[in-house]
Amino acid sequence: MTSIISSDSALPVPKEQKQHLNRLVGAMLPGDETHPAGNASGIFAALINRLASDPGTFLEGLAALQSLCQVGEELTDDGYLARLEPLRERVPAFVNLLQNSLLASYYQDPAVLSSIGVAPRPPFPEGRTVSETDWSLLDPVRARVPFYRDVP
Amino acid sequence: MSGKVDVLVIGAGAAGAAVAWSLADTRMHIVCMDQGDWVNPADYPSTGMDWETRTDFATHANVRRRPEDYPVMDDDSPMKPVNFNGVGGSTILYMAHFPRFHPSDFRTYSLDGVGADWPIDYAMLEPWYAVNDRMMGVAGLAGDPAVPRKDGLMPPVPLGKLGERVAGGFNSLGWHWWPSESAIATTPYEGRDKCLNLGPCSSGCAQGAKASTDITYWPHALRAGVELRTRCRVREITLGANGLADGVIYYDDNGVEHRQEAEVIILAASGLGTPRILLNSTSTAFPDGLANSSGLVGRNLMLHAMNAVQGRFDERLDGYAGPIGCALWSKEFYETDLSRGYARGYTMEIVRGSGPVSAAMSGVMTGTLPWGRQHHEAFDAMFDRSAMIVSVGEDLPEAENRVALDPDHPDSDGVPGVRINYRFGDNSRKMLDHAGARAMEVLEAAGAVSAGPPIDWGVSSGHHMGTARMGEDPATSVVNPWGRSHDVRNLFIVDSSVFVTSGGVNPTSTLQAVALYIADTMKQRLANLFD
């Protein structure tokens, strides 16, 4: 599991705490044959960078997560996921930060975008395709007489 | 201090750019100051993978927090005013809706006994609407039975699958709809390339297809000799012994205070920024703010009464592609029908869908998108399957709805920010209830599997109107019918502050037409401008 932790921010984060976070986000967004997991290396690295922008909340949240996960046995994915609500009760600001940062990191990742049918690139410069319109749709409206109020 | 200039325009946005360009042919020395700077289109979020999460182009100043922004405190307001400070002003971030007011919008009191009549009318503005359309470049389709005819439009922005689906709903109900008139180049136009359907117009158009005034009016105005000074934040307008405004005090990029003298001062700082400067310009003659003998500066704020209804569909709609705000609109309920229980009316504007990050955040926030093994299936069931109808309702001028100074929240130079006091009036409340119900009907008729409920708290509004209204009577208005202050005869206001009523449409086209009309009137009266 430690091999998928590919990023280290400048923050002094204990390895064990980061491993718990890795498992938690992997449980929040599990991978399958189509979708990358939330703890895939590039996504997790991006997540750490985002979380580190608010170091106080980040470090407090990691400590709270670690304390919830120290149960004397290795937790399953379901076990990690079950700790999300207790974590929210203890450190709501961290869970709010974590959720937003995870979604931003996940849904901006090229592999994830491909998995949901969105071209994995910025909108500019290639743009997007919008189908041309058959304006005969407007025929019923065109048939109406002008109905704005004319003012003498 | 530099030498005295003939004309000083404050604000380089929609109105300031138009008035500066128009006055340039007088060959006067015209200087325009803006507290913001030029924007480099290469910096717009749509050029990067993180386009959905960048905050430096957020529409709300308190989120964006650029040094040139000023705080906008709106905790008690259901509508959240948004803006942009820089060359181009809020046209940098607007969605480029470009409807005109209807003829009836200028006569609400005569026709319906509500609001007040404007001292000018649609016919007087029509030539200036046309000039402005040419300068900005407008896409649309002629022949709309809901509005007076206009021509010279580029082809409309395509509806896409999402728009066609909702248009089908309107058709099945027999209700009006029409492709949005949009200040977006759908063909190459005046050196601008055509729209690429990037999507997020509301964080700037990297393609340059959207008509923001930094790329429309300003190149022409600069070539004609107008001097534009950026990062100059005007703190106050000063009054001379003769009762005329004699200049401004402003801060430069480094926060150093300067003075600039001028023969004529034109405020074009928006419905928030203009009253802010006036209220901050106090003197013995005007202890409650410059040009405020009526006590109306900052009052009668209109933001439009808006609500939003989302519908969810059972197919992908390609909604994240294409100009987010501009697809189609309906004027079915625009004109007054008192049997509905309220006066005046609203436009229903169909907004395209959001990108994946926004969709996911919304899903998690509302509890519809779970974490864990069900996440991906749930995301697939919601992403790119929604359409939104935003109803833009005419809110009537009410004195208690206002912009005031907020000394507790100053900008980076210590100038007070603004506080918004705004409530929906009874007429607006009834109108919103009607609009919300009709929007749900349309979405259901279009085949939405779910629709609503209407949301009317927290909706953003870049429409700031009425805070220095025009009129004939100095007791009930701030400026005269051609934008000159009743109190200070060399002070003019040309932005949407002068609006008497709000109409039920986006205001940019009208505020620019008003600015051009005032500029033309000034030019015709140059010999006796202060009489």
XYZ file of C-alpha atoms in Angstrom:
683
model
C 0.000 0.000 0.000
C 2.792 2.451 0.755
C 3.975 2.281 -2.825
C 1.049 4.327 -4.055
C 1.989 7.272 -1.891
C 3.986 9.171 -4.439
C 3.886 12.692 -3.162
C 5.326 14.372 -0.160
C 4.371 17.951 0.501
C 6.675 20.181 2.475
C 4.556 19.451 5.526
C 6.026 17.009 8.046
C 3.299 14.390 7.855
C 3.870 11.094 9.654
C 3.897 8.231 7.179
C 1.304 6.266 9.121
C -1.168 9.143 9.050
C -0.726 9.533 5.338
C -1.299 5.820 4.851
C -4.585 6.039 6.717
C -5.627 8.942 4.509
C -4.655 6.940 1.456
C -6.818 4.027 2.520
C -9.720 6.313 3.402
C -9.855 8.045 0.013
C -9.408 4.686 -1.702
C -12.545 3.570 0.128
C -14.416 6.778 -0.644
C -13.655 6.419 -4.350
C -12.842 2.777 -5.024
C -11.390 1.849 -8.379
C -13.010 -0.612 -10.756
C -12.434 -1.798 -14.305
C -13.525 1.595 -15.646
C -12.696 4.142 -12.987
C -9.375 4.869 -11.301
C -9.365 4.796 -7.521
C -9.252 7.957 -5.422
C -5.851 6.913 -4.093
C -4.256 6.313 -7.507
C -0.842 7.899 -7.430
C -1.393 11.080 -9.461
C -4.766 11.761 -7.873
C -3.462 11.222 -4.362
C -0.499 13.486 -5.009
C -2.811 16.220 -6.231
C -5.007 15.685 -3.175
C -2.085 16.087 -0.778
C -1.078 19.319 -2.461
C -4.575 20.695 -2.154
C -4.933 19.685 1.487
C -1.550 21.180 2.310
C -2.842 24.596 1.287
C -4.596 24.657 4.669
C -1.916 23.055 6.839
C -3.602 23.561 10.193
C -6.839 21.879 9.152
C -4.905 19.175 7.293
C -2.669 18.178 10.173
C -5.499 18.290 12.689
C -7.593 16.084 10.443
C -4.821 13.558 9.890
C -4.286 13.234 13.629
C -8.001 12.716 14.201
C -8.131 10.109 11.442
C -5.206 8.231 12.915
C -6.822 8.096 16.328
C -10.015 6.703 14.798
C -8.094 4.052 12.888
C -5.972 2.691 15.726
C -8.113 -0.308 16.576
C -5.474 -3.001 16.848
C -6.185 -4.599 13.498
C -5.947 -3.595 9.862
C -9.146 -1.985 8.682
C -10.991 -3.051 5.554
C -12.208 -0.518 2.992
C -15.629 -0.648 4.635
C -13.950 -0.033 7.960
C -12.270 3.093 6.651
C -15.458 4.343 5.050
C -17.310 3.800 8.322
C -14.913 6.255 9.971
C -15.883 9.147 7.710
C -18.901 10.212 9.772
C -17.122 10.015 13.146
C -14.316 11.970 11.542
C -16.809 14.610 10.380
C -18.124 14.922 13.912
C -14.618 15.467 15.288
C -13.144 17.680 12.598
C -15.888 18.980 10.282
C -13.654 21.557 8.635
C -11.197 18.850 7.659
C -13.852 16.579 6.184
C -15.256 19.489 4.228
C -11.772 20.281 2.930
C -11.078 16.630 2.214
C -14.290 16.088 0.255
C -13.880 19.155 -1.920
C -10.177 18.521 -2.478
C -10.744 14.886 -3.334
C -13.488 15.643 -5.834
C -11.396 18.395 -7.430
C -8.326 16.156 -7.655
C -10.294 13.177 -8.911
C -12.502 14.802 -11.509
C -9.662 16.827 -13.036
C -7.491 13.771 -13.579
C -7.176 12.846 -17.277
C -7.796 9.142 -16.682
C -10.941 9.882 -14.686
C -12.225 12.330 -17.307
C -11.777 9.656 -19.969
C -13.634 7.169 -17.794
C -16.676 9.453 -17.606
C -16.705 10.306 -21.296
C -15.157 13.783 -21.113
C -12.200 14.705 -23.302
C -9.135 14.724 -20.998
C -7.944 18.234 -21.784
C -8.788 21.828 -20.906
C -11.655 23.446 -22.839
C -9.218 25.799 -24.629
C -7.813 25.698 -27.281
C -9.551 22.741 -28.901
C -13.021 23.608 -27.647
C -16.034 21.355 -27.349
C -18.539 20.064 -29.858
C -22.171 21.136 -29.741
C -24.522 19.612 -32.271
C -26.026 21.991 -34.802
C -29.659 22.915 -34.307
C -32.546 22.143 -36.591
C -34.372 25.458 -36.308
C -37.628 23.987 -37.567
C -38.113 23.414 -33.835
C -39.051 27.083 -33.745
C -41.880 26.808 -36.268
C -44.671 26.889 -33.650
C -43.184 30.017 -32.104
C -42.604 31.704 -35.444
C -46.288 31.227 -36.158
C -47.287 33.462 -33.268
C -48.155 37.094 -33.832
C -45.992 39.638 -32.001
C -47.100 39.791 -28.394
C -44.872 42.344 -26.703
C -46.692 45.404 -25.387
C -46.276 48.289 -27.728
C -46.066 51.638 -25.997
C -47.531 54.691 -27.708
C -0.698 65.052 -10.038
C -0.800 65.323 -13.806
C -2.387 68.306 -15.550
C -6.084 68.958 -15.632
C -7.878 66.788 -18.170
C -11.066 67.563 -20.043
C -12.930 64.395 -19.140
C -12.233 61.830 -16.462
C -14.145 58.555 -16.742
C -14.143 56.369 -13.643
C -14.473 52.701 -14.547
C -13.352 50.872 -17.711
C -16.151 48.328 -17.880
C -19.249 48.041 -20.037
C -20.395 51.644 -19.669
C -17.024 53.350 -19.245
C -15.614 51.823 -22.393
C -18.664 52.820 -24.429
C -18.771 56.419 -23.207
C -15.004 56.891 -23.614
C -15.140 55.563 -27.170
C -18.093 57.748 -28.068
C -16.588 60.936 -26.627
C -13.229 60.299 -28.286
C -14.353 61.951 -31.516
C -14.588 65.285 -29.683
C -10.748 65.246 -29.553
C -10.943 66.218 -25.893
C -8.295 64.943 -23.482
C -10.102 61.944 -22.031
C -8.621 59.857 -19.252
C -10.243 56.705 -17.901
C -9.180 55.241 -14.568
C -9.883 51.724 -13.377
C -8.907 50.165 -10.078
C -8.139 46.914 -11.878
C -5.833 45.987 -14.701
C -5.859 44.460 -18.161
C -6.614 40.766 -18.172
C -4.514 38.412 -20.248
C -6.870 35.892 -21.907
C -4.117 33.266 -21.619
C -4.669 33.435 -17.861
C -8.339 32.451 -18.018
C -9.133 29.183 -16.241
C -10.387 27.431 -19.383
C -6.779 27.159 -20.528
C -5.979 24.642 -17.770
C -7.176 21.320 -16.407
C -8.163 23.069 -13.170
C -10.663 25.339 -14.910
C -13.473 24.399 -12.554
C -11.690 25.101 -9.302
C -9.690 28.277 -9.892
C -10.809 31.132 -7.634
C -8.830 34.010 -9.141
C -11.627 34.492 -11.659
C -14.471 33.713 -9.263
C -17.444 35.958 -9.798
C -17.802 37.018 -6.148
C -15.242 39.589 -5.040
C -15.007 38.112 -1.536
C -13.953 34.755 -3.024
C -11.712 36.206 -5.718
C -9.989 38.579 -3.268
C -7.784 40.320 -5.796
C -6.071 43.442 -4.460
C -8.193 45.570 -6.788
C -11.448 44.143 -5.428
C -13.520 45.699 -2.687
C -15.558 43.699 -0.176
C -19.241 43.181 -0.943
C -21.022 42.173 2.266
C -24.280 40.446 1.382
C -25.053 38.091 4.264
C -28.605 39.377 4.583
C -29.425 39.425 0.901
C -31.022 36.504 -0.951
C -29.276 37.680 -4.111
C -25.482 37.686 -4.112
C -24.003 40.543 -6.159
C -21.061 39.536 -8.342
C -18.727 41.682 -10.416
C -15.216 42.027 -11.813
C -12.841 44.938 -11.408
C -10.526 45.542 -14.344
C -10.484 46.654 -17.958
C -13.705 45.229 -19.329
C -15.313 45.241 -15.891
C -17.988 42.643 -15.372
C -18.134 41.883 -19.091
C -15.018 39.804 -18.390
C -17.144 37.350 -16.405
C -20.698 37.888 -17.663
C -22.476 35.162 -19.542
C -23.007 37.484 -22.530
C -26.780 37.472 -22.521
C -27.652 40.480 -24.638
C -31.399 41.111 -24.607
C -32.791 44.597 -24.848
C -35.368 46.000 -22.481
C -38.904 45.836 -23.848
C -40.734 49.079 -24.695
C -43.042 48.520 -21.707
C -40.075 48.415 -19.316
C -39.677 52.178 -19.602
C -43.300 52.873 -18.676
C -44.130 50.623 -15.721
C -46.015 53.276 -13.772
C -48.112 54.470 -16.697
C -48.935 50.949 -17.798
C -49.170 49.039 -14.556
C -49.150 51.538 -11.701
C -45.913 50.180 -10.240
C -42.311 51.378 -10.186
C -41.744 54.620 -12.069
C -41.535 55.772 -15.665
C -38.161 56.503 -17.197
C -37.638 59.988 -18.626
C -36.424 58.280 -21.823
C -37.951 55.432 -23.772
C -37.214 52.510 -26.064
C -37.506 54.577 -29.233
C -34.895 57.064 -27.975
C -32.499 54.256 -27.132
C -33.093 52.119 -30.217
C -30.359 53.778 -32.362
C -27.872 53.325 -29.518
C -28.850 49.712 -29.022
C -28.018 49.234 -32.706
C -24.638 50.995 -32.451
C -23.801 48.960 -29.392
C -24.803 45.702 -31.089
C -22.393 46.506 -33.914
C -19.573 47.323 -31.522
C -20.049 44.232 -29.375
C -21.209 41.744 -32.015
C -24.428 39.899 -31.240
C -25.592 36.422 -32.196
C -29.277 35.610 -32.386
C -32.184 35.045 -34.697
C -34.421 37.767 -36.118
C -38.166 37.374 -35.997
C -38.831 36.809 -32.317
C -42.513 37.674 -31.761
C -41.801 38.615 -28.131
C -39.641 41.646 -28.896
C -39.376 44.471 -31.451
C -37.564 43.407 -34.587
C -33.833 43.834 -34.896
C -31.414 42.742 -37.572
C -27.704 42.403 -38.145
C -27.301 39.369 -35.967
C -24.727 36.623 -36.343
C -26.133 33.063 -36.404
C -27.431 31.987 -32.996
C -25.445 29.895 -30.568
C -26.534 26.283 -31.192
C -28.944 24.822 -28.660
C -27.213 21.474 -28.354
C -28.972 18.396 -27.119
C -29.796 20.051 -23.805
C -31.374 23.095 -25.400
C -33.379 21.062 -27.884
C -34.724 18.909 -25.101
C -35.958 21.922 -23.118
C -37.237 23.661 -26.260
C -39.390 20.601 -26.845
C -40.897 21.149 -23.408
C -41.833 24.725 -24.255
C -43.324 23.587 -27.563
C -45.452 20.939 -25.940
C -46.904 23.572 -23.611
C -47.382 26.041 -26.460
C -45.148 28.569 -24.716
C -42.754 31.010 -26.278
C -39.030 30.298 -26.516
C -36.285 31.674 -28.697
C -32.511 31.208 -29.010
C -30.748 33.620 -26.657
C -29.357 36.819 -28.042
C -25.727 36.575 -27.055
C -22.748 38.916 -27.283
C -20.766 36.015 -28.673
C -19.134 35.794 -32.080
C -20.522 32.724 -33.795
C -18.669 33.730 -36.960
C -15.384 35.653 -37.183
C -16.247 39.223 -36.207
C -14.103 42.369 -36.152
C -10.886 40.474 -35.554
C -12.394 38.062 -33.065
C -12.564 34.366 -33.893
C -15.739 32.372 -33.514
C -16.962 30.595 -30.402
C -15.442 27.177 -29.724
C -18.078 26.156 -27.171
C -15.529 26.174 -24.350
C -18.328 26.288 -21.788
C -17.321 28.465 -18.849
C -17.994 31.973 -20.220
C -18.417 33.113 -16.625
C -14.704 32.789 -15.900
C -13.541 34.610 -19.036
C -13.367 33.665 -22.710
C -9.885 32.541 -23.700
C -11.000 32.336 -27.326
C -12.043 35.986 -27.389
C -15.368 35.131 -28.953
C -17.305 36.651 -26.058
C -17.676 40.410 -26.306
C -15.941 41.860 -23.270
C -15.154 45.537 -23.666
C -11.397 45.048 -23.293
C -11.493 43.480 -26.768
C -14.425 45.389 -28.292
C -14.614 49.072 -27.363
C -11.223 49.614 -25.800
C -8.970 48.985 -28.817
C -11.048 51.533 -30.765
C -11.078 54.046 -27.910
C -7.326 53.818 -27.406
C -6.643 54.266 -31.105
C -8.858 57.351 -30.991
C -6.696 58.861 -28.272
C -8.370 57.977 -24.997
C -5.855 57.484 -22.190
C -6.538 54.487 -19.955
C -4.841 54.327 -16.574
C -5.109 51.016 -14.781
C -4.606 50.243 -11.092
C -5.895 53.673 -10.166
C -8.481 53.380 -7.411
C -10.608 56.497 -7.016
C -11.351 57.153 -3.368
C -13.465 60.260 -3.766
C -14.546 63.042 -6.068
C -13.710 66.506 -4.779
C -15.847 69.615 -4.987
C -14.539 73.047 -5.923
C -15.591 76.378 -4.462
C -17.820 77.000 -7.474
C -19.926 73.965 -6.691
C -18.536 71.920 -9.545
C -16.532 68.739 -9.172
C -12.882 69.598 -9.694
C -11.126 66.243 -9.611
C -10.568 62.978 -7.806
C -8.269 61.560 -5.184
C -7.006 58.113 -6.092
C -4.471 55.474 -5.091
C -1.972 53.989 -7.490
C -0.756 50.399 -7.659
C 1.517 50.975 -4.673
C -1.151 52.550 -2.530
C 0.283 56.053 -3.015
C -2.317 58.815 -2.954
C -2.639 61.152 -5.964
C -4.937 63.849 -7.208
C -6.263 64.285 -10.743
C -8.156 67.401 -11.789
C -10.798 67.326 -14.499
C -13.323 69.609 -16.166
C -15.930 66.855 -16.441
C -16.218 63.694 -14.396
C -18.157 60.666 -15.594
C -18.944 57.833 -13.221
C -19.125 54.398 -14.831
C -18.207 52.262 -11.853
C -21.358 50.064 -11.760
C -24.465 50.042 -9.634
C -22.309 49.147 -6.638
C -19.116 51.091 -7.329
C -20.725 54.376 -8.369
C -22.749 54.883 -5.145
C -19.699 53.716 -3.220
C -17.599 56.566 -4.593
C -20.385 59.127 -4.248
C -21.170 58.156 -0.648
C -17.463 58.308 0.168
C -17.188 61.830 -1.312
C -18.418 63.946 1.548
C -18.055 67.690 1.994
C -19.716 70.536 3.817
C -22.059 70.965 0.880
C -22.770 67.244 0.652
C -22.352 65.681 4.103
C -24.266 62.566 3.025
C -22.313 62.013 -0.148
C -21.782 63.897 -3.376
C -24.812 64.556 -5.561
C -27.022 63.185 -2.833
C -29.361 66.026 -1.945
C -32.228 63.663 -2.753
C -30.917 61.060 -0.315
C -31.335 58.490 -3.077
C -27.698 57.640 -3.801
C -27.376 53.928 -3.047
C -31.139 53.427 -2.688
C -33.598 51.662 -4.987
C -31.067 48.905 -5.576
C -32.431 46.343 -7.992
C -30.637 43.010 -8.450
C -33.467 41.171 -10.219
C -35.609 38.643 -8.416
C -34.181 35.357 -9.595
C -34.683 31.711 -8.823
C -33.292 28.523 -10.282
C -34.957 25.191 -10.977
C -32.966 22.144 -11.980
C -34.364 19.217 -13.920
C -32.741 15.832 -14.221
C -33.001 13.784 -17.403
C -32.444 10.152 -18.319
C -29.810 10.784 -20.991
C -26.551 12.618 -21.417
C -27.145 16.160 -22.704
C -23.630 17.424 -23.582
C -24.483 20.258 -21.268
C -20.945 21.071 -20.196
C -20.150 22.115 -23.774
C -21.277 25.423 -25.224
C -21.746 28.860 -23.665
C -23.023 28.060 -20.202
C -25.591 30.817 -19.991
C -26.677 31.190 -23.562
C -28.890 28.616 -25.205
C -32.530 29.685 -25.233
C -34.948 31.779 -23.248
C -38.663 32.296 -22.898
C -40.601 35.548 -22.718
C -43.937 33.814 -22.267
C -44.455 35.491 -18.908
C -42.621 38.757 -19.515
C -45.451 41.243 -19.922
C -47.940 42.052 -17.185
C -50.984 39.835 -16.710
C -52.566 40.769 -13.401
C -54.481 37.488 -13.293
C -51.167 35.911 -12.265
C -51.272 37.889 -9.026
C -48.430 40.289 -9.651
C -47.368 43.074 -11.996
C -44.584 42.965 -14.585
C -42.815 39.697 -15.415
C -39.740 37.622 -16.035
C -37.564 35.890 -18.579
C -36.844 32.179 -18.230
C -33.221 31.514 -19.218
C -31.970 27.995 -19.764
C -28.529 27.344 -18.363
C -26.392 24.492 -19.630
C -24.964 21.867 -17.317
C -21.868 22.010 -15.179
C -18.510 20.308 -15.451
C -17.695 17.131 -13.534
C -16.152 18.750 -10.442
C -19.083 21.089 -9.935
C -21.551 18.286 -10.548
C -19.828 16.021 -8.043
C -19.536 18.722 -5.384
C -23.185 19.562 -5.786
C -24.100 15.887 -5.512
C -22.118 15.360 -2.331
C -23.394 18.587 -0.791
C -27.016 17.674 -1.445
C -26.560 14.092 -0.321
C -27.413 12.585 -3.697
C -23.900 11.353 -4.461
C -22.607 8.773 -1.967
C -19.051 7.732 -1.190
C -17.976 4.135 -1.617
C -18.920 1.483 -4.122
C -22.111 3.234 -5.194
C -20.330 6.454 -6.085
C -19.519 5.785 -9.717
C -22.944 4.475 -10.634
C -24.599 7.403 -8.882
C -22.282 9.889 -10.572
C -23.027 8.387 -13.958
C -26.740 8.730 -13.253
C -26.441 12.442 -12.504
C -23.529 13.910 -14.476
C -24.443 15.748 -17.660
C -28.085 14.871 -17.238
C -29.401 18.116 -15.836
C -30.661 21.401 -17.197
C -31.452 24.507 -15.211
C -33.953 27.278 -15.731
C -33.088 30.593 -14.133
C -35.948 33.067 -14.062
C -34.899 36.706 -14.188
C -37.733 38.707 -12.680
C -38.266 42.447 -12.621
C -37.825 43.651 -9.060
C -39.416 47.008 -8.405
C -37.451 49.958 -7.035
C -37.765 50.072 -3.242
C -35.911 52.657 -1.186
C -34.985 50.197 1.571
C -33.069 48.019 -0.890
C -29.737 49.752 -0.958
C -25.974 49.877 -1.174
C -24.256 51.494 1.814
C -20.639 51.983 2.810
C -19.147 49.380 5.121
C -16.173 50.930 6.925
C -15.659 47.679 8.837
C -14.712 45.927 5.603
C -12.351 48.195 3.661
C -10.436 47.411 0.487
C -6.658 47.094 0.306
C -6.293 50.903 0.295
C -8.548 51.394 3.296
C -11.556 52.635 1.317
C -14.829 51.289 2.760
C -16.372 48.315 1.012
C -20.111 48.039 0.473
C -22.943 46.424 2.395
C -26.040 45.200 0.596
C -29.480 45.482 2.162
C -31.934 43.757 -0.108
C -35.244 41.941 0.298
C -37.735 40.579 -2.190
C -40.858 42.736 -2.157
C -44.332 41.235 -2.160
C -44.650 41.568 -5.946
C -41.294 39.879 -6.455
C -42.191 37.070 -4.054
C -45.380 36.280 -5.960
C -43.530 36.520 -9.271
C -40.856 34.093 -8.081
C -43.479 31.608 -6.916
C -45.103 31.771 -10.337
C -41.764 31.448 -12.132
C -40.650 28.481 -10.066
C -43.863 26.581 -10.766
C -43.710 27.341 -14.497
C -40.073 26.263 -14.713
C -40.925 22.926 -13.133
C -43.766 22.533 -15.642
C -41.430 23.114 -18.566
C -38.812 20.698 -17.339
C -41.412 18.028 -16.698
C -42.914 18.632 -20.148
C -39.404 18.209 -21.557
C -39.246 14.777 -19.994
C -37.241 15.445 -16.857
C -37.423 12.546 -14.422
C -37.343 15.079 -11.604
C -37.516 18.853 -11.365
C -37.084 21.381 -8.607
C -37.685 22.608 -6.036
C -36.984 26.246 -6.916
C -33.989 27.809 -5.188
C -34.099 31.540 -4.525
C -31.510 32.079 -1.787
C -27.902 32.537 -2.808
C -28.430 33.089 -6.513
C -25.672 35.242 -7.995
C -26.559 38.496 -9.698
C -24.283 40.674 -11.773
C -27.226 43.003 -12.391
C -26.827 46.054 -10.146
C -29.273 48.806 -10.980
C -31.064 51.881 -9.701
C -28.673 53.316 -7.125
C -28.475 56.764 -8.756
C -31.685 56.856 -10.771
C -32.432 59.290 -13.570
C -35.454 61.560 -13.683
C -36.758 65.054 -14.197
C -37.355 65.858 -10.514
C -34.270 66.473 -8.318
C -36.291 65.384 -5.303
C -36.886 61.901 -6.677
C -33.798 61.275 -8.802
C -30.032 61.724 -8.746
C -29.330 62.544 -12.399
C -31.360 64.247 -15.096
C -32.650 62.495 -18.235
C -29.229 62.737 -19.880
C -27.146 61.524 -16.964
C -26.045 64.823 -15.443
C -26.193 65.166 -11.682
C -28.975 67.456 -10.545
C -26.641 68.783 -7.848
C -23.247 68.983 -9.564
C -23.462 70.127 -13.151
C -20.184 68.697 -14.417
C -20.745 65.257 -12.914
C -22.331 62.547 -15.042
C -23.345 58.962 -14.358
C -23.628 56.529 -17.259
C -23.825 53.033 -15.762
C -26.793 50.966 -14.611
C -27.020 53.067 -11.450
C -29.231 55.410 -13.461
C -31.830 52.737 -14.260
C -35.290 53.713 -13.051
C -36.619 50.170 -13.234
C -34.911 46.856 -13.871
C -36.864 45.148 -16.634
C -36.823 41.369 -16.564
C -33.733 40.892 -18.691
C -29.968 41.072 -18.323
C -28.977 44.754 -18.308
C -25.676 45.017 -20.208
C -27.128 45.842 -23.603
C -29.362 48.532 -22.114
C -26.740 50.091 -19.861
C -24.376 50.419 -22.809
C -27.120 51.932 -24.957
C -27.837 54.411 -22.151
C -24.125 55.266 -21.913
C -23.960 55.910 -25.671
C -27.150 57.976 -25.523
C -25.750 60.126 -22.695
C -22.436 60.538 -24.492
C -24.219 61.655 -27.638
C -26.340 64.105 -25.697
C -23.223 65.539 -24.073
C -21.620 65.990 -27.473
C -24.660 67.839 -28.736
C -24.568 70.146 -25.714
C -20.844 70.728 -25.443
C -21.186 74.483 -25.794
C -23.535 74.722 -22.844
C -22.921 71.475 -20.998
C -23.102 73.026 -17.540
C -26.051 75.361 -18.105
